[in-house]
Short mmCIF file of C-alpha atoms in Angstrom, two decimals:
data_model
loop_
_atom_site.label_atom_id
_atom_site.label_comp_id
_atom_site.label_asym_id
_atom_site.label_seq_id
_atom_site.Cartn_x
_atom_site.Cartn_y
_atom_site.Cartn_z
CA MET D 182 1.97 -4.59 -21.58
CA LYS D 183 4.84 -4.13 -18.79
CA GLY D 184 5.08 -0.03 -20.61
CA ASN D 185 1.79 1.04 -20.04
CA SER D 186 1.34 -0.24 -17.16
CA VAL D 187 4.45 1.69 -15.69
CA PHE D 188 3.08 5.39 -17.67
CA LYS D 189 -0.34 4.46 -16.08
CA SER D 190 1.32 4.32 -12.41
CA SER D 191 3.32 7.26 -13.53
CA PHE D 192 0.62 8.92 -14.04
CA ASN D 193 -1.58 8.44 -11.23
CA ARG D 194 1.03 8.85 -8.60
CA CYS D 195 2.26 12.22 -11.02
CA LEU D 196 -1.52 12.95 -10.20
CA ARG D 197 -0.89 12.72 -6.46
CA ARG D 198 1.56 15.10 -6.47
CA LEU D 199 0.09 17.64 -8.17
CA SER D 200 -3.05 17.13 -5.99
CA GLY D 201 -1.11 18.99 -3.07
CA LEU D 202 0.31 21.95 -5.36
CA SER D 203 -1.83 25.02 -5.71
CA VAL D 204 -3.94 26.11 -8.80
CA GLY D 205 -1.84 27.98 -11.15
CA ALA D 206 1.74 26.33 -9.31
CA ILE D 207 4.03 25.68 -11.71
CA LEU D 208 5.72 22.34 -12.39
CA PRO D 209 9.27 20.61 -11.96
CA SER D 210 11.57 20.25 -14.54
CA GLU D 211 11.39 17.05 -16.67
CA SER D 212 14.20 15.86 -15.40
CA GLU D 213 13.18 16.57 -11.51
CA LEU D 214 10.09 14.50 -12.20
CA ALA D 215 12.09 11.77 -13.73
CA GLN D 216 14.13 11.56 -10.43
CA ARG D 217 10.60 12.19 -8.18
CA LEU D 218 8.27 8.73 -10.12
CA GLU D 219 12.08 7.10 -11.01
CA VAL D 220 10.91 6.57 -14.17
CA SER D 221 12.70 7.76 -17.53
CA ARG D 222 12.56 10.76 -18.90
CA THR D 223 10.37 9.38 -22.36
CA THR D 224 7.76 8.58 -19.72
CA VAL D 225 7.57 11.82 -17.76
CA ARG D 226 7.11 13.60 -21.13
CA ALA D 227 3.88 11.01 -21.91
CA VAL D 228 2.49 11.32 -18.73
CA LEU D 229 2.55 15.68 -19.26
CA ALA D 230 1.48 15.07 -23.39
CA ALA D 231 -1.34 13.33 -21.14
CA LEU D 232 -1.64 15.40 -18.56
CA ASP D 233 -2.12 18.34 -20.89
CA GLU D 234 -4.49 16.97 -22.96
CA GLN D 235 -6.40 16.47 -20.24
CA GLY D 236 -6.29 20.20 -18.71
CA ILE D 237 -4.60 18.94 -15.84
CA VAL D 238 -1.20 20.73 -16.93
CA LYS D 239 -0.98 23.90 -18.75
CA GLY D 240 1.91 26.01 -20.51
CA PRO D 241 4.47 25.24 -22.77
CA ALA D 242 7.69 22.78 -21.42
CA GLY D 243 10.06 24.77 -18.58
CA GLN D 244 6.52 26.48 -17.73
CA ARG D 245 3.87 24.07 -17.04
CA SER D 246 1.87 25.03 -14.58
CA LEU D 247 -1.53 22.99 -12.41
CA ALA D 248 -4.59 24.08 -13.96
CA ARG D 249 -6.23 22.22 -12.14
CA HIS D 250 -6.27 20.06 -9.28
CA PRO D 251 -6.78 16.33 -10.37
CA GLY D 252 -10.14 14.54 -9.26
CA GLU D 253 -11.25 10.55 -8.15
CA GLY D 254 -12.47 10.60 -12.21
CA ASP D 255 -8.87 11.19 -13.57
CA TYR D 256 -6.78 8.12 -12.19
CA PHE D 257 -6.43 4.83 -13.61
CA PRO D 258 -7.78 1.92 -11.78
CA ASP D 259 -4.95 0.42 -10.10
CA THR D 260 -5.32 -3.36 -11.89
CA GLN D 261 -4.33 -1.41 -14.71
CA THR D 262 -0.79 0.15 -13.24
CA LEU D 263 -0.28 -3.27 -12.03
CA SER D 264 2.97 -5.35 -14.00
CA ALA D 265 1.72 -8.61 -15.11
CA GLY D 266 3.23 -10.37 -12.15
CA ALA D 267 2.20 -8.26 -9.78
CA ALA D 268 -0.90 -7.89 -11.31
CA VAL D 269 -1.46 -12.08 -11.03
CA GLU D 270 0.01 -11.10 -7.14
CA ARG D 271 -3.06 -9.01 -6.46
CA HIS D 272 -6.38 -10.81 -8.08
CA PHE D 273 -4.53 -14.18 -6.39
CA MET D 274 -4.63 -12.54 -2.64
CA GLN D 275 -8.18 -10.67 -3.74
CA TRP D 276 -9.47 -14.40 -4.21
CA ILE D 277 -8.22 -16.19 -1.64
CA LEU D 278 -9.23 -13.89 0.85
CA GLN D 279 -12.99 -13.41 -0.60
CA GLY D 280 -12.81 -17.35 -1.20
CA ASP D 281 -14.71 -19.74 0.62
CA PHE D 282 -12.01 -21.32 1.93
CA ARG D 283 -10.32 -22.79 5.49
CA ALA D 284 -7.55 -23.29 7.59
CA GLY D 285 -6.05 -26.69 5.76
CA GLN D 286 -7.86 -26.34 2.45
CA LEU D 287 -5.39 -27.81 -0.57
CA LEU D 288 -4.35 -25.35 -3.48
CA ASN D 289 -3.21 -26.78 -7.01
CA SER D 290 -1.04 -23.79 -8.83
CA ALA D 291 -2.18 -25.59 -12.37
CA GLU D 292 -5.07 -24.91 -11.84
CA LEU D 293 -4.42 -21.66 -10.07
CA ALA D 294 -2.81 -21.79 -13.27
CA ARG D 295 -5.41 -22.25 -15.26
CA GLN D 296 -7.91 -19.84 -13.91
CA PHE D 297 -6.01 -17.05 -13.99
CA GLY D 298 -4.39 -17.21 -16.92
CA THR D 299 -1.04 -17.91 -16.76
CA SER D 300 2.12 -20.28 -16.84
CA THR D 301 2.47 -22.47 -13.01
CA THR D 302 6.03 -21.33 -13.30
CA THR D 303 4.77 -17.95 -12.73
CA ILE D 304 1.77 -19.21 -10.22
CA ARG D 305 5.06 -20.83 -7.70
CA GLU D 306 7.06 -17.54 -8.03
CA HIS D 307 4.17 -15.86 -6.07
CA LEU D 308 3.36 -19.11 -4.50
CA ALA D 309 6.50 -19.18 -2.66
CA ARG D 310 6.41 -15.56 -1.94
CA PHE D 311 3.18 -16.16 0.59
CA GLN D 312 4.60 -18.97 2.13
CA HIS D 313 7.66 -16.85 3.44
CA PHE D 314 4.61 -15.28 4.88
CA GLY D 315 3.26 -18.19 6.23
CA LEU D 316 0.19 -17.97 4.63
CA LEU D 317 1.01 -20.65 2.97
CA GLU D 318 2.39 -24.30 2.83
CA ARG D 319 4.07 -26.04 0.38
CA ARG D 320 3.05 -29.98 0.28
CA PRO D 321 3.74 -32.39 -2.33
CA ASN D 322 2.27 -32.82 -5.81
CA SER D 323 1.51 -29.19 -6.94
CA ALA D 324 0.10 -28.82 -3.66
CA TRP D 325 -0.41 -26.41 -1.40
CA LEU D 326 -2.26 -25.72 2.21
CA PHE D 327 -3.94 -22.67 2.96
CA LYS D 328 -3.54 -22.09 7.12
CA GLY D 329 -5.07 -19.24 7.16
CA VAL D 330 -5.60 -15.73 8.06
CA THR D 331 -5.45 -15.73 11.89
CA PRO D 332 -5.22 -13.64 15.23
CA ALA D 333 -1.72 -15.55 15.54
CA PHE D 334 -0.82 -14.67 12.03
CA ALA D 335 -2.07 -11.06 12.24
CA THR D 336 0.11 -10.53 15.71
CA GLU D 337 3.42 -12.08 14.13
CA VAL D 338 2.90 -9.37 11.25
CA TYR D 339 2.57 -6.91 13.49
CA ASP D 340 5.83 -7.66 15.47
CA VAL D 341 7.48 -8.14 12.45
CA ARG D 342 6.16 -4.98 10.94
CA GLU D 343 6.79 -2.65 13.86
CA LEU D 344 10.66 -3.45 13.27
CA PHE D 345 10.77 -2.72 9.83
CA GLU D 346 8.48 0.95 10.32
CA LEU D 347 10.43 1.95 13.20
CA ARG D 348 14.00 1.26 11.10
CA ALA D 349 12.55 3.03 8.32
CA THR D 350 11.49 6.18 9.84
CA ARG D 351 15.09 6.37 10.97
CA SER D 352 16.07 6.13 7.53
CA PHE D 353 13.44 9.31 7.13
CA ILE D 354 14.16 11.67 9.06
CA GLU D 355 18.17 11.50 7.79
CA LEU D 356 17.01 12.54 5.13
CA PRO D 357 16.82 16.67 3.54
CA ASP D 358 13.91 18.72 4.20
CA ASP D 359 13.79 19.50 0.24
CA SER D 360 14.22 15.27 -1.28
CA PRO D 361 10.95 13.68 -2.82
CA PRO D 362 9.99 11.96 0.10
CA TRP D 363 9.38 15.24 2.61
CA ARG D 364 7.36 16.73 -0.54
CA GLU D 365 5.26 13.73 -0.72
CA LEU D 366 4.90 13.98 2.96
CA ASP D 367 3.79 17.35 2.58
CA ALA D 368 1.36 16.17 -0.21
CA ILE D 369 -0.10 13.07 2.07
CA GLU D 370 -0.97 15.62 4.75
CA GLN D 371 -3.08 18.07 3.12
CA ASP D 372 -5.08 14.76 1.78
CA HIS D 373 -5.47 13.73 4.99
CA HIS D 374 -6.63 17.18 5.77
CA ALA D 375 -8.74 17.52 2.50
CA LEU D 376 -10.72 13.63 3.96
CA LEU D 377 -11.07 14.69 6.80
CA ALA D 378 -13.00 18.06 5.88
CA ASN D 379 -15.43 15.61 4.33
CA ILE D 380 -15.26 12.43 6.37
CA ASP D 381 -19.05 11.70 6.21
CA THR D 382 -19.19 10.65 2.68
CA ASP D 383 -15.11 10.04 1.68
CA TYR D 384 -14.02 7.86 4.31
CA PRO D 385 -13.56 4.98 2.16
CA ARG D 386 -11.00 6.94 0.66
CA PHE D 387 -9.07 6.12 3.77
CA PRO D 388 -7.01 3.07 2.52
CA ALA D 389 -5.46 4.66 -0.57
CA LEU D 390 -3.93 7.01 1.60
CA ASP D 391 -3.22 5.04 4.44
CA GLU D 392 -1.41 3.13 1.80
CA ARG D 393 0.50 6.23 0.67
CA LEU D 394 2.24 7.34 3.87
CA HIS D 395 3.52 4.25 4.96
CA ARG D 396 4.60 3.11 1.83
CA VAL D 397 7.14 6.27 1.56
CA ILE D 398 8.10 5.57 5.33
CA HIS D 399 8.74 1.74 3.89
CA GLU D 400 10.99 2.76 0.38
CA THR D 401 13.05 5.30 2.37
CA SER D 402 14.67 2.13 4.23
CA GLU D 403 16.47 1.80 0.34
CA ASN D 404 16.07 -2.30 1.62
CA ARG D 405 14.38 -5.03 -0.56
CA PHE D 406 13.54 -7.20 2.64
CA ILE D 407 11.48 -4.35 4.55
CA ILE D 408 10.17 -3.42 1.14
CA ASP D 409 9.35 -6.90 -0.19
CA PHE D 410 7.51 -7.01 3.21
CA TYR D 411 5.21 -3.59 2.63
CA ASP D 412 4.11 -5.06 -0.70
CA VAL D 413 2.69 -8.33 0.13
CA ILE D 414 1.54 -7.00 3.63
CA SER D 415 -0.46 -4.43 2.75
CA THR D 416 -2.72 -5.78 0.05
CA LEU D 417 -3.46 -8.46 2.66
CA PHE D 418 -4.60 -5.59 4.86
CA HIS D 419 -6.57 -3.92 2.60
CA TYR D 420 -8.19 -7.28 2.02
CA THR D 421 -8.99 -8.47 4.82
CA TYR D 422 -9.89 -4.36 6.38
CA GLN D 423 -12.68 -4.92 3.98
CA TRP D 424 -14.27 -7.79 6.41
CA ASN D 425 -15.15 -6.14 8.89
CA LYS D 426 -17.71 -2.73 7.73
CA GLY D 427 -19.35 -2.10 10.61
CA ASP D 428 -17.08 0.91 12.43
CA GLU D 429 -15.48 1.86 9.11
CA LYS D 430 -16.06 5.45 9.19
CA GLN D 431 -14.80 6.02 13.07
CA ARG D 432 -11.96 3.65 12.58
CA ASN D 433 -10.70 6.16 9.50
CA THR D 434 -11.23 8.91 11.42
CA THR D 435 -9.64 7.55 14.35
CA ALA D 436 -6.36 6.33 11.80
CA LEU D 437 -6.66 9.60 10.27
CA LEU D 438 -6.07 12.08 13.10
CA GLU D 439 -3.40 9.62 14.36
CA HIS D 440 -1.56 9.57 11.28
CA LEU D 441 -1.05 13.31 11.08
CA ASP D 442 0.27 12.76 15.37
CA TYR D 443 3.44 10.62 13.41
CA ILE D 444 3.26 13.32 10.28
CA GLN D 445 4.19 15.42 12.86
CA ALA D 446 6.61 13.47 15.02
CA LEU D 447 8.17 12.98 12.03
CA ARG D 448 8.46 16.46 11.20
CA SER D 449 10.20 17.12 14.95
CA ARG D 450 13.15 14.19 13.73
CA ASP D 451 12.52 13.57 17.17
CA PRO D 452 13.03 9.62 17.23
CA ARG D 453 11.41 8.93 20.91
CA ALA D 454 8.17 11.19 19.46
CA ILE D 455 8.35 9.17 16.32
CA ASP D 456 8.59 5.55 18.44
CA ALA D 457 5.71 6.97 20.84
CA ARG D 458 3.94 7.67 17.45
CA CYS D 459 4.46 4.75 15.18
CA ARG D 460 3.82 1.92 18.14
CA LYS D 461 0.80 3.97 19.10
CA HIS D 462 -0.69 3.32 15.35
CA LEU D 463 0.03 0.09 14.99
CA ARG D 464 -0.97 -0.50 18.46
CA THR D 465 -4.23 0.40 16.69
CA ALA D 466 -3.95 -1.03 13.14
CA ARG D 467 -3.12 -4.41 14.94
CA ALA D 468 -6.31 -4.40 17.09
CA THR D 469 -8.77 -3.69 13.65
CA LEU D 470 -6.87 -5.84 12.26
CA GLN D 471 -7.94 -8.51 14.99
CA ARG D 472 -11.67 -7.75 14.64
CA SER D 473 -10.99 -8.02 11.01
CA ILE D 474 -10.09 -11.57 11.12
CA ARG D 475 -12.75 -12.26 13.31
CA PHE D 476 -15.78 -11.01 11.08
CA GLY D 477 -13.94 -12.47 8.45
CA PRO D 478 -14.45 -16.35 6.52
CA PHE D 479 -11.71 -18.26 7.93
CA PRO D 480 -13.36 -20.22 10.76
CA ASP D 481 -11.50 -20.88 13.98
CA ASP D 482 -12.14 -24.46 13.68
CA ALA D 483 -7.97 -25.80 11.68
CA PRO D 484 -7.93 -29.22 11.52
CA ALA D 485 -5.37 -30.94 13.81
CA GLY D 486 -1.79 -30.58 13.02
CA VAL D 487 -2.05 -27.03 11.47
CA ALA D 488 -0.64 -23.90 12.88
CA PRO D 489 -3.32 -21.62 14.17
#
């Protein structure tokens, strides 16, 4: 199971990198791909074999080229690319954020373990992560208090996110131009332009592109606390943004344009320009999250004694 999810995750990441190449372009060597994807050469060979079978790449080892651009149907579903633990965490977030819950409601870890088909130990490990971020509070007898996703919670999250992301940009601009994160940024920028060109129909694809941009920035920090924080909030934002569909195309267009300004600031390597563009974009994202929360399933009538 673990190996299968690693292969599928690597396959999807490789597809995203290939989408930034021109048809006919020569692929990097197996060693370079293994380094960029952070997997073994054995996994890379399996990925390349699958790409060849699907007609996405062609040619012998060392001379492989891009035969066609990947399409949406070439990617494995996100749920198949997750490790067992990550899948539990993702399913839990989806369940709780789309369920009929009020701030102050109690959750039982044994009941959750039965629902998700896993052990109570695994459930407790992941509930503890959400406790750390203020969504849950431990209570006696294996119970957890759900504190709700509130405007106050969103404000606290964004305050920390801004600090972490600004710190991560410093690590990013210290990397050489030919480093894998900069190459990934090139592909991300091209995907932004492609999405803008077809915004009327493709705007629902923005959240995945948003996650790619911010993740590549955060991961260059090589700081486990920053990366762990982003793992949780990216899932949180993905589901809360779905609560408000009214102006989805317009807000995604705005965010795409802000991303492009942000990318240009990163290319300038000017810390002041980067700070300005990053803060502007995160202010917009904060406002989007606040609006989504107002449309969401969690009312503001938290019971007495429960932090808003």
